[in-house]
XYZ file of C-alpha atoms in Angstrom:
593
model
C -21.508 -5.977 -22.873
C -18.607 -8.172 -23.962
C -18.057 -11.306 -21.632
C -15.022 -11.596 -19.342
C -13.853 -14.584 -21.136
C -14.110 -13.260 -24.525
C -12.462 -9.873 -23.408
C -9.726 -12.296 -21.898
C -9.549 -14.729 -25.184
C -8.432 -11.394 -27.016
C -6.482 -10.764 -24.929
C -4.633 -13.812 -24.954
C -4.947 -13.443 -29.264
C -3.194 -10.389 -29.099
C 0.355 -10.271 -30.755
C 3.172 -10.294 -28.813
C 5.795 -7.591 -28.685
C 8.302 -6.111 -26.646
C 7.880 -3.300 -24.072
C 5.225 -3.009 -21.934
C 3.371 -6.302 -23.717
C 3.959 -9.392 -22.222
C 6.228 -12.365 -23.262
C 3.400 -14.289 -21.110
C -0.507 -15.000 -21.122
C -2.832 -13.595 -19.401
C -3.701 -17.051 -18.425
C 0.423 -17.775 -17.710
C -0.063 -14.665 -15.087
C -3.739 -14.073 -13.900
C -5.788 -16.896 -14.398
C -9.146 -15.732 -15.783
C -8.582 -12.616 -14.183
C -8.422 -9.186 -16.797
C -7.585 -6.723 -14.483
C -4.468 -4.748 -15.143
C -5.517 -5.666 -19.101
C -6.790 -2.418 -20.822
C -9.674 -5.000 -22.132
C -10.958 -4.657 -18.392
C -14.002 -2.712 -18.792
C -15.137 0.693 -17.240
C -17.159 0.256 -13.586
C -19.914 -0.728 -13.450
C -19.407 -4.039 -15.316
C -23.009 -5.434 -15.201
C -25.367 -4.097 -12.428
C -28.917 -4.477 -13.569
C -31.014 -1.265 -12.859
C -33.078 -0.912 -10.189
C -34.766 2.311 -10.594
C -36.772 3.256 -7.071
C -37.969 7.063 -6.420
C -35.736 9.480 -8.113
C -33.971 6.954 -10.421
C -32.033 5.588 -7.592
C -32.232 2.790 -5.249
C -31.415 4.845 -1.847
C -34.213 6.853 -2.944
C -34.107 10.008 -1.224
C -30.780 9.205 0.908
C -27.550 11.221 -0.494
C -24.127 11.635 1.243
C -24.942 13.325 3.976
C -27.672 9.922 5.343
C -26.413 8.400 8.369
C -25.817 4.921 7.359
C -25.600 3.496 10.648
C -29.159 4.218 10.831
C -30.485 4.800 7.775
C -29.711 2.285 5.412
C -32.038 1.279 2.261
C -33.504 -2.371 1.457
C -34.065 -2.527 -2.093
C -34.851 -6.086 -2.221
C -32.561 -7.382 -4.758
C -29.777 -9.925 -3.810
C -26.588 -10.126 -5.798
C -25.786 -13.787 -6.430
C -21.896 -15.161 -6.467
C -20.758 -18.133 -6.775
C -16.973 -18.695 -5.899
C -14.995 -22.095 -6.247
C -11.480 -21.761 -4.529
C -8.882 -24.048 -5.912
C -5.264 -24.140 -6.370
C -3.564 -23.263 -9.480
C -0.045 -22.384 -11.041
C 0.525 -19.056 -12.073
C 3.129 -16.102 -12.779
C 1.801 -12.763 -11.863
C 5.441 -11.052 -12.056
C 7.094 -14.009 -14.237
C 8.010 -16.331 -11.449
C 5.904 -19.191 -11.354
C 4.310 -20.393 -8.216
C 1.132 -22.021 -6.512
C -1.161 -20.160 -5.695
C -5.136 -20.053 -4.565
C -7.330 -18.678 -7.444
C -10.809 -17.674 -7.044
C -12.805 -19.223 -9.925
C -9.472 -19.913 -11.815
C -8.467 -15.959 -11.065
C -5.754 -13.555 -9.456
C -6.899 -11.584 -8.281
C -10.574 -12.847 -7.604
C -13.595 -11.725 -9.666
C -14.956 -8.489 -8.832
C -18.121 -8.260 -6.697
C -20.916 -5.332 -7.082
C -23.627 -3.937 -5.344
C -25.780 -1.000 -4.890
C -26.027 0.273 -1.350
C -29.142 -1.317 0.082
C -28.634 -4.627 -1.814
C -28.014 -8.292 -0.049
C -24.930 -9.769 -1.297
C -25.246 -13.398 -1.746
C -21.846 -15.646 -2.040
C -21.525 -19.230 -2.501
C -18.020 -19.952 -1.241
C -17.166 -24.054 -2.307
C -13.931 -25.164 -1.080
C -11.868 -27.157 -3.603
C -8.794 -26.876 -2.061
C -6.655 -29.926 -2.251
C -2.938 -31.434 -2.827
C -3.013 -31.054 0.319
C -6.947 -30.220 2.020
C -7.186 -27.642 3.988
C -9.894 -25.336 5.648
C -10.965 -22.017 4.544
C -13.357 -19.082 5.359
C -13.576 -15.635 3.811
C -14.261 -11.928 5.171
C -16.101 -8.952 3.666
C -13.751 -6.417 4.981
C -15.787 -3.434 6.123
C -19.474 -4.655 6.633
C -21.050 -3.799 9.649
C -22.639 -7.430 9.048
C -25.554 -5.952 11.646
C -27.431 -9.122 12.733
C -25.455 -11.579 10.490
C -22.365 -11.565 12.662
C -22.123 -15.197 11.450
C -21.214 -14.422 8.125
C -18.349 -12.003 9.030
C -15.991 -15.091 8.097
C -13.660 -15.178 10.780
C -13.000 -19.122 11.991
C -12.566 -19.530 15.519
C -14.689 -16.519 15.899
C -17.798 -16.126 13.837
C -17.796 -19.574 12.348
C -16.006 -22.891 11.211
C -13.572 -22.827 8.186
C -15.554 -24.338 5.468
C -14.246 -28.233 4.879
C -12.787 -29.775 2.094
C -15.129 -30.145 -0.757
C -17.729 -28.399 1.239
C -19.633 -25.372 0.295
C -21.098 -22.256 2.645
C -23.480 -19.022 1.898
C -22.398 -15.839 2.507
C -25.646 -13.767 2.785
C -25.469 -10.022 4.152
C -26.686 -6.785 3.218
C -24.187 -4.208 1.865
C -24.895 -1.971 4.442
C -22.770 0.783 3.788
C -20.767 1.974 -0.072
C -17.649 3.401 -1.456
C -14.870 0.429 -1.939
C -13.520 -2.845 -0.451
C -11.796 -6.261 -0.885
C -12.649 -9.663 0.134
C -10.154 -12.080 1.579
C -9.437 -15.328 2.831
C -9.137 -14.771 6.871
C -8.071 -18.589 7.137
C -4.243 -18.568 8.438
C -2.124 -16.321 5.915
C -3.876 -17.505 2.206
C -4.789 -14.257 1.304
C -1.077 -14.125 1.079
C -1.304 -16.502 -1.470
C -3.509 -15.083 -3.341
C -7.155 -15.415 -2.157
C -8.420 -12.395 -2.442
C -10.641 -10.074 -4.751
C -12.177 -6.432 -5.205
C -15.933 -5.633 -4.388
C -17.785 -2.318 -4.779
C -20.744 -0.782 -3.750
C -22.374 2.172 -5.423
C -24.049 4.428 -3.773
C -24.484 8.618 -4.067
C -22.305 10.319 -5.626
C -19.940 12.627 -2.754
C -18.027 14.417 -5.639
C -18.539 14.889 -9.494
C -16.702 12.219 -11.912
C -16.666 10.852 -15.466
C -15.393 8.040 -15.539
C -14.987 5.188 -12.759
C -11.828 3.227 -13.577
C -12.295 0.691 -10.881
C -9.858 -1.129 -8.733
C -6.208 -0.590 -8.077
C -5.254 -3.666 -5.913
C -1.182 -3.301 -4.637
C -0.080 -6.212 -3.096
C 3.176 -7.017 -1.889
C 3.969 -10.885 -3.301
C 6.072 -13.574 -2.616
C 7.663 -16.317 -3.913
C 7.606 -18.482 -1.609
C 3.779 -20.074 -0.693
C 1.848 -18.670 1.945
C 1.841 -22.093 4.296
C 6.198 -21.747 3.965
C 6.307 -18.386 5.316
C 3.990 -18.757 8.444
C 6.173 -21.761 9.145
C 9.164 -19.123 8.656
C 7.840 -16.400 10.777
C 6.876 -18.892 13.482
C 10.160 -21.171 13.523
C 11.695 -20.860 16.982
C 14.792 -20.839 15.039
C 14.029 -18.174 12.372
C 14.551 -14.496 12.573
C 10.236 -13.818 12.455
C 10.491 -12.184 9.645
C 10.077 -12.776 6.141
C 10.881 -10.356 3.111
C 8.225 -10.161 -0.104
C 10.194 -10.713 -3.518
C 7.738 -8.002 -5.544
C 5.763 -5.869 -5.421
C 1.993 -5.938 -7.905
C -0.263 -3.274 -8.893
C -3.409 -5.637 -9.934
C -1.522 -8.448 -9.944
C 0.837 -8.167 -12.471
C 4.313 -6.584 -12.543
C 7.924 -7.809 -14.110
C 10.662 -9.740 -12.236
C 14.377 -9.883 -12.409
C 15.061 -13.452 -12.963
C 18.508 -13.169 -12.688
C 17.894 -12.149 -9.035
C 16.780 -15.311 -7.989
C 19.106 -17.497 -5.579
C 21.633 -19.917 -6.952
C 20.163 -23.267 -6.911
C 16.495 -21.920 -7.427
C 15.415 -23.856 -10.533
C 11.939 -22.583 -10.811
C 10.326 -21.387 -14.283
C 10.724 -17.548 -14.403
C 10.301 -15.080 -17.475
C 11.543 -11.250 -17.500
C 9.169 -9.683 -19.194
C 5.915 -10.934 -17.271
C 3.920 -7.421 -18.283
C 2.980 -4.258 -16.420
C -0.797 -3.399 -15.377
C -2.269 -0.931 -17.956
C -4.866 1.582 -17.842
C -7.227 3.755 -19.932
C -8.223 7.367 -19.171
C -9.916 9.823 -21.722
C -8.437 12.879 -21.909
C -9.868 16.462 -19.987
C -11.866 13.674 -17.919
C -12.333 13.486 -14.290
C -11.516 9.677 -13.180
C -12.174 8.019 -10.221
C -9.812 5.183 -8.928
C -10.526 3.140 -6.538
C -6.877 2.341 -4.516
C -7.042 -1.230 -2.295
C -3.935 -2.165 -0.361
C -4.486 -5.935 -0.094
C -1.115 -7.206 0.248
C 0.339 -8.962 3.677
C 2.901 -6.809 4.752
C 3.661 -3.858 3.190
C 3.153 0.319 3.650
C 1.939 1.565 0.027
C 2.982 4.926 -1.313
C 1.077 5.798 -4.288
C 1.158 8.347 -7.227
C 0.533 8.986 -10.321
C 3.589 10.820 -12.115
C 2.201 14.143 -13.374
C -1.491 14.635 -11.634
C -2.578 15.273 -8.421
C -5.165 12.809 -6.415
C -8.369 14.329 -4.633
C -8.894 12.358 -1.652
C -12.839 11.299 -1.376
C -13.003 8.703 1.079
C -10.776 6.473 3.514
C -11.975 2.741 3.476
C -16.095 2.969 3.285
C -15.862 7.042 5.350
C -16.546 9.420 2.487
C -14.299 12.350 3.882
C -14.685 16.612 2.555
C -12.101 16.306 -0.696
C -7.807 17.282 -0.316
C -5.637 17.328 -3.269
C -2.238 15.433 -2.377
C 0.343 13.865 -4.361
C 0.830 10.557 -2.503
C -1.450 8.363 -0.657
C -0.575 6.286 1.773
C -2.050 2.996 2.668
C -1.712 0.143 4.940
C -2.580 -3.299 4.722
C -6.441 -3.516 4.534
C -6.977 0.104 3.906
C -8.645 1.931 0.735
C -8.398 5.406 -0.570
C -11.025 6.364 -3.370
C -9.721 8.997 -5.449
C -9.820 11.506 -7.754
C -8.043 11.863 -11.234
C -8.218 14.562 -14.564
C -6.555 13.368 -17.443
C -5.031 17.052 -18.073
C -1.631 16.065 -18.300
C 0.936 17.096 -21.702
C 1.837 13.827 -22.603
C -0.061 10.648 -24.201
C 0.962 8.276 -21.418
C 1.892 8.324 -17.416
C 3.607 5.938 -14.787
C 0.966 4.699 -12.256
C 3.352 3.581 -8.868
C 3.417 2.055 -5.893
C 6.118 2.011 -3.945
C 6.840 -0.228 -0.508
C 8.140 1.830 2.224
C 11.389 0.489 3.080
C 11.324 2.537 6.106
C 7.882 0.907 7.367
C 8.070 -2.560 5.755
C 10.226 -5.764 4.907
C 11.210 -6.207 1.006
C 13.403 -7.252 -1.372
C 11.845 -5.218 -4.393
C 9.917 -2.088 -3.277
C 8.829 -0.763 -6.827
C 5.560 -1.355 -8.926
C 4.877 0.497 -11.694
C 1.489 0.114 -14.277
C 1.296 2.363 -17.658
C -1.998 4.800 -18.049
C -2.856 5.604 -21.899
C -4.920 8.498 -22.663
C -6.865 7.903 -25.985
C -5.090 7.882 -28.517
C -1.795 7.086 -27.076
C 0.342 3.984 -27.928
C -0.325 1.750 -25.800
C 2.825 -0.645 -26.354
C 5.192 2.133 -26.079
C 6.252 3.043 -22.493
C 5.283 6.430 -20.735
C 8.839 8.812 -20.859
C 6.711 10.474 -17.554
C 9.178 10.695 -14.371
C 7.717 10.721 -10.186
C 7.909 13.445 -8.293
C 9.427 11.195 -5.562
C 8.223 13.094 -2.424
C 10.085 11.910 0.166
C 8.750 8.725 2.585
C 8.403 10.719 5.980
C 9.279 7.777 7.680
C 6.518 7.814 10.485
C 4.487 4.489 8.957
C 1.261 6.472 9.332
C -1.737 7.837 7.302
C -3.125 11.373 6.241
C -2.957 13.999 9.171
C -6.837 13.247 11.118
C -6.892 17.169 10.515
C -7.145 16.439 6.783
C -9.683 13.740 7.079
C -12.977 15.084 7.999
C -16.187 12.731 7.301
C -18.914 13.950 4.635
C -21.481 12.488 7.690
C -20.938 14.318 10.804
C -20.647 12.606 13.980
C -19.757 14.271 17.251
C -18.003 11.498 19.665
C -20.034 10.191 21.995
C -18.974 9.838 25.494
C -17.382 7.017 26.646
C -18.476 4.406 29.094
C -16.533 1.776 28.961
C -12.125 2.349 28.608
C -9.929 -0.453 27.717
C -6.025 -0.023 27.566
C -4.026 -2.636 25.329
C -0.885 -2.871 25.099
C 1.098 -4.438 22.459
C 4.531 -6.364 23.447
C 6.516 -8.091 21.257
C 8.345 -11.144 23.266
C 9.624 -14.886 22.973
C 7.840 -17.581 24.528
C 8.978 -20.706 26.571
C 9.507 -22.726 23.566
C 11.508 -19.795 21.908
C 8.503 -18.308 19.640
C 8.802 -14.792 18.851
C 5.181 -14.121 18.977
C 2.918 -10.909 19.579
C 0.450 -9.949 22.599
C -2.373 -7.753 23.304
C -3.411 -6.730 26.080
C -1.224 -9.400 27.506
C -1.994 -12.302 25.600
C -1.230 -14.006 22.273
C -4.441 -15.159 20.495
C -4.888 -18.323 19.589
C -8.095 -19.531 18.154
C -9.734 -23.110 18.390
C -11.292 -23.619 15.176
C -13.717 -25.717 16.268
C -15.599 -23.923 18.999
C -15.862 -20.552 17.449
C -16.581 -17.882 20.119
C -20.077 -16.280 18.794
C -21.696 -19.156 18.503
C -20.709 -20.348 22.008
C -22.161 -17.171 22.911
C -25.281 -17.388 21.380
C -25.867 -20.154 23.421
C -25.403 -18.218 26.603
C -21.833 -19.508 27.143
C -19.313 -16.336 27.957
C -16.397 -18.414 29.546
C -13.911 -18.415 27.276
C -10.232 -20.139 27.280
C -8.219 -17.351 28.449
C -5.607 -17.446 24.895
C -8.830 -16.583 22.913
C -8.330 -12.761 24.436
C -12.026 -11.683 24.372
C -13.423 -8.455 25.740
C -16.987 -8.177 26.929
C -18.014 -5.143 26.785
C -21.194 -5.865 28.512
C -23.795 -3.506 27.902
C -21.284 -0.862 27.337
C -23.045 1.839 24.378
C -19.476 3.036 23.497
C -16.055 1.701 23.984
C -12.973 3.760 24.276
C -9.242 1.831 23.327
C -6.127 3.594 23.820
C -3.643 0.890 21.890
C -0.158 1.228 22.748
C 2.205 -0.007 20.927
C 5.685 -0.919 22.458
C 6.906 -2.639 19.589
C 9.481 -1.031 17.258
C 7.205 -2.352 14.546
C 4.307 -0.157 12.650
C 0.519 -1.930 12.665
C -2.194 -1.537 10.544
C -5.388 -1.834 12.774
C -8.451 -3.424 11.765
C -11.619 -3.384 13.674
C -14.537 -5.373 12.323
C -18.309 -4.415 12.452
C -17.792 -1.067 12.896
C -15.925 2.246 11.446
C -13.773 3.325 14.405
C -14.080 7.002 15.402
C -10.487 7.900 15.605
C -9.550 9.862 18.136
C -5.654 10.783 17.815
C -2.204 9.000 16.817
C 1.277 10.086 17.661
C 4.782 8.618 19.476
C 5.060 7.318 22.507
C 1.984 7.592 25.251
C -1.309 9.370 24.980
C -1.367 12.652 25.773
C -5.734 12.570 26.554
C -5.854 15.155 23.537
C -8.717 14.123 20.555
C -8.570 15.683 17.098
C -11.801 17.462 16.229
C -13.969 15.756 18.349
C -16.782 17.251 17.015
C -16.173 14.939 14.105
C -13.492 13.257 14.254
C -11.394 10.759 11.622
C -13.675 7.534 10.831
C -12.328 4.417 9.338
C -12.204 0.231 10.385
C -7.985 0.277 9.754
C -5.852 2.874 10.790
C -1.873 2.837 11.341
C -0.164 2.933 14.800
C 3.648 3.519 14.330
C 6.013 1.697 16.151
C 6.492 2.706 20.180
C 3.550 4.771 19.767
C -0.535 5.107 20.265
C -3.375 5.099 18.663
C -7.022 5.634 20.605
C -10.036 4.696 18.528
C -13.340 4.659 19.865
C -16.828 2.283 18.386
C -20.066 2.203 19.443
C -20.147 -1.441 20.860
C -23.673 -1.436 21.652
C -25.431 -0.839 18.262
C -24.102 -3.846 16.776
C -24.215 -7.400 19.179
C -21.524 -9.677 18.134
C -18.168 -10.886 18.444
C -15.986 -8.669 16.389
C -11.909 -9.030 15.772
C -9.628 -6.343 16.747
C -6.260 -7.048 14.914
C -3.153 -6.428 12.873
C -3.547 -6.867 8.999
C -0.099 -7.752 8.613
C -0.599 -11.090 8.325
C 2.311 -12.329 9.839
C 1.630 -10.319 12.902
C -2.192 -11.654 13.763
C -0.436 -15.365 12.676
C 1.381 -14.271 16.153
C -1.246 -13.435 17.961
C -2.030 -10.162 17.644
C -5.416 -9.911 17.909
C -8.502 -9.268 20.363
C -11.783 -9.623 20.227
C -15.017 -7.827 21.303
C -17.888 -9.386 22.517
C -20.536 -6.463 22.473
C -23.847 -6.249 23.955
C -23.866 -10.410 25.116
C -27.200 -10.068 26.368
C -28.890 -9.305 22.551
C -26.196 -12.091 21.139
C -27.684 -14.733 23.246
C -31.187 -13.771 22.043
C -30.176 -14.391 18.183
C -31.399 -16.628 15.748
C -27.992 -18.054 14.005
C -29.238 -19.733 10.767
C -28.884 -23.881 10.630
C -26.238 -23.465 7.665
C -23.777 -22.261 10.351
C -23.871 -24.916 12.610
C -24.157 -27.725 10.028
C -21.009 -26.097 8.830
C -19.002 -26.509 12.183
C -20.578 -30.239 12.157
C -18.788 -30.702 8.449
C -15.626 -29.383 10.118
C -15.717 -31.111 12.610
C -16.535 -34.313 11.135
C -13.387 -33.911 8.336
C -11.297 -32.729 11.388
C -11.735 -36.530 13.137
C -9.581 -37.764 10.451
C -8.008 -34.791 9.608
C -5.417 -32.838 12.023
C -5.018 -29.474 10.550
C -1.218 -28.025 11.209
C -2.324 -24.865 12.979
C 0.922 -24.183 13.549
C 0.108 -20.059 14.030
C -2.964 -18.014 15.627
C -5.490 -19.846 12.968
C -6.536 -16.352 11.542
């Protein structure tokens, strides 16, 4: 197997010509990252075998195990180790700061089998200026390591300057995911990476082409716009400048405002991709930008839908999917199309989000094809409904059957958007706007019997409650993307305005741990709160929104959290924080997360 940096030192050795390559680097635009090269290898890049009974290392377990039960150990741990800096880069052309994860954008990508630990060694070299940071494993049910769900203010204390913390957790379920920063908006900025975790097969492929990160980007650094969208005397809002498809897309310069000076270049380069023709390919779609709706397609070929976020679903042919922020859609793709070369896209609903660019497009070469000459392929440009919401629940039905439980425990939250007394347009739920103290985070207080919390941390116990019914409504004009941690969410219907009590296919219903609400409308998800102790966030992905305060949290089964064992790293952690945090006032000038 070639290295990454070799792959990415021909890459940079490659000559330069017009079209699709780029008048830039790969180092000028992505760091050490090669995604969106065509040198990125084929998944998987270097998993070591670990043959158990049958050649596989869930053994007897296929798609139809229930992994919230029935999970494999197979002993191995999959070490990472991840230095996050600061660094100058130009994804689309325009050159900006940014936060790289070992020198890359996006971060390296992490793999697993199902069954394995992941290990991750997250060092914090953030400087010019310091600041905290913490990162999240979005999707983990993190059962029994609550600790390392990396939420500050919550399950731990942002990792100090020039301080290091372990990430240890078992990937407990499979299918695809990202990691992010969860430390005040810096995933915005750029701290953020793809992870995948093999397990069986739910559908036949040939070849898995990995990844397909869209992320809406900005210009402007991530610190900027939360002190934008929280100005008392700024409109909230903030517009993205672009729009990436594995970080990389061009840039119309000449678009920039008068009086901007910075370094920008055209022709920046597009994403590209390989398929092999009469092949069956899987992609693996990952919506980890800050704001914006994705509509995706693939000019010429139809997508077979597999799985929503980790929930491996019974297979639908469509010709857009739609994702919000924090969602993932694993499809399906055969290379049986006329011509030698397609347009992969990604468009921002302008309906559903807040841009000044909306389009991304990346170029897919069957072999053979030219791959500096640009696909002549043309969208099918379905039209954007409108209704900033996923797949019909009637589509989605999960591969592991689970009839809803009853509920014993209902909890009705409202979301209101309003101004405060000093004239901050901010966000509540269930009548409050979180704000989190990241120095007293609220599972470890917890753990030590402690479940009196400040009223503007907006925690739910849910006592010994085995499952917990939420009817969200949302009185907002403005679409969310809701993400629950530690569990998948049963989801039990969606529509405008209230609730009517009516569930879709309760006898399996729609499973996922984000799913849209659209604006002055509902959503009703149900989790089992019992099965898995902790404290687990309940929030908007947008990340402009939770900077707001639109978030809750759920402290499940207290009684089993106070009997836990919470390892010494964690604590000694908070006491590193806390220590750098005598000398060192951090602006928290939003919710902290």
């Amino acid at each position: 197997m070639v290295s990454p940096s070799a792959l990415l030192e021909a890459r940079q050795a490659a000559p330069s010509v017009g079209g699709l390559v780029s008048a830039l680097s790969q180092t000028s635009t992505n760091g050490k990252s090669i995604l969106g090269t065509l040198l990125a290898p084929w998944l998987p890049l270097f998993l070591v075998n670990n043959p158990l009974p049958n050649g596989f290392p869930w053994s007897l377990r296929d798609i139809f195990t229930d992994y919230h039960k029935d999970v494999p150990f197979t002993g191995v741990i999959r070490r990472y180790d991840f230095t996050i800096s600061r660094g100058v880069i130009a994804p689309d052309g325009y050159q900006r700061d940014v936060l790289l994860v070992n020198g890359a954008f996006p971060g390296p990508t992490i793999e697993a089998n199902w069954g394995d630990t992941i290990q991750v060694k997250v060092t914090n070299n953030i400087t010019a200026p310091e600041e905290g940071t913490a990162v999240h494993w979005h999707g983990f049910f993190q059962k029994g390591t609550p600790w390392y769900d990396g939420v500050p203010s919550i399950s731990q204390c942002p990792i100090a300057p020039g301080k290091s913390f372990t990430y240890q957790f078992q990937a407990d379920v499979y299918g695809s995911t990202w990691y992010h920063s969860h430390y005040s908006a810096q995933y915005a900025g750029g701290l953020f990476g793809p992870l995948v975790v093999y397990g069986p097969r739910t559908e036949k492929y040939d070849i898995d082409v990995g990844p397909v990160l869209l992320s809406d980007w900005y210009h402007a650094e991530y610190y900027d716009l939360v002190q934008e969208v929280m100005s008392p005397a700024g409109p909230g809002i903030v517009f993205s400048d672009n729009n990436l498809i594995n970080g990389k897309n061009n840039f119309n310069c000449s678009t920039k405002p008068a009086g901007d000076n910075t370094p920008c270049t055209n022709n920046a380069g597009l994403a590209k991709f390989k398929f092999q023709r009469g092949k069956v390919h899987r992609l693996r779609l990952i919506n980890s930008g800050a704001e914006a709706l994705q509509r995706f397609s693939i000019d010429g070929h139809k997508m077979r839908v597999i799985a929503n976020d980790f929930v491996s679903v019974e297979p639908y042919d469509t010709d857009v999917v739609t994702l919000g922020i924090g969602q993932r859609t694993d499809v399906l793709v055969k290379a049986d199309g006329k011509l030698d070369a397609y347009w992969m896209r990604a468009n921002i609903s302008t309906i559903c989000g807040l841009t000044r660019q909306p389009f991304a497009k990346a170029a897919i070469y069957y072999n053979g094809a030219n791959q500096n000459k640009e696909p002549t392929s043309v969208p099918t440009n379905p039209p954007d409904p409108g209704t900033c919401v996923n797949d019909d629940l009637a589509l989605t039905k999960p591969k592991v059957k689970m009839p809803l439980p009853k509920a014993d425990k209902v909890l009705t939250l409202d979301i209101e958007l309003f101004q405060n007394e000093t004239g901050h347009t901010l966000f509540s739920f269930g009548g409050v706007a979180f704000r989190g103290n990241m120095n007293s985070p609220t599972l470890l207080l917890a753990d030590l019997g402690n479940t009196t919390f400040d009223p503007i941390w907006n925690v739910q116990n849910t006592g010994n409650a085995k499952s917990v019914r939420v009817v969200v409504n949302n009185n907002s004009p403005i679409p969310h993307p809701m993400h629950l941690h530690g569990f998948d969410m049963y989801v039990l219907n969606e529509g405008p305005g209230a609730w009517d009590g009516s569930i879709v296919r309760a006898s399996n219903p729609q499973r996922r741990d984000v799913i849209q609400v659209r604006g002055s409308g509902h959503v009703v998800i149900q989790f089992d709160a019992a099965s898995n102790p902790g404290v687990w966030p309940f929030h908007c992905h947008i990340a402009w929104h939770v900077s707001a305060g639109l978030l809750t949290q759920f402290l499940t089964n207290p009684a089993q959290v106070e009997k836990m064992r919470v390892p010494n790293t964690v604590a000694e952690t908070c006491r590193q924080w806390g220590a750098w945090t005598k000398t060192n006032i951090p602006e928290q000038i939003d919710s902290g997360l």
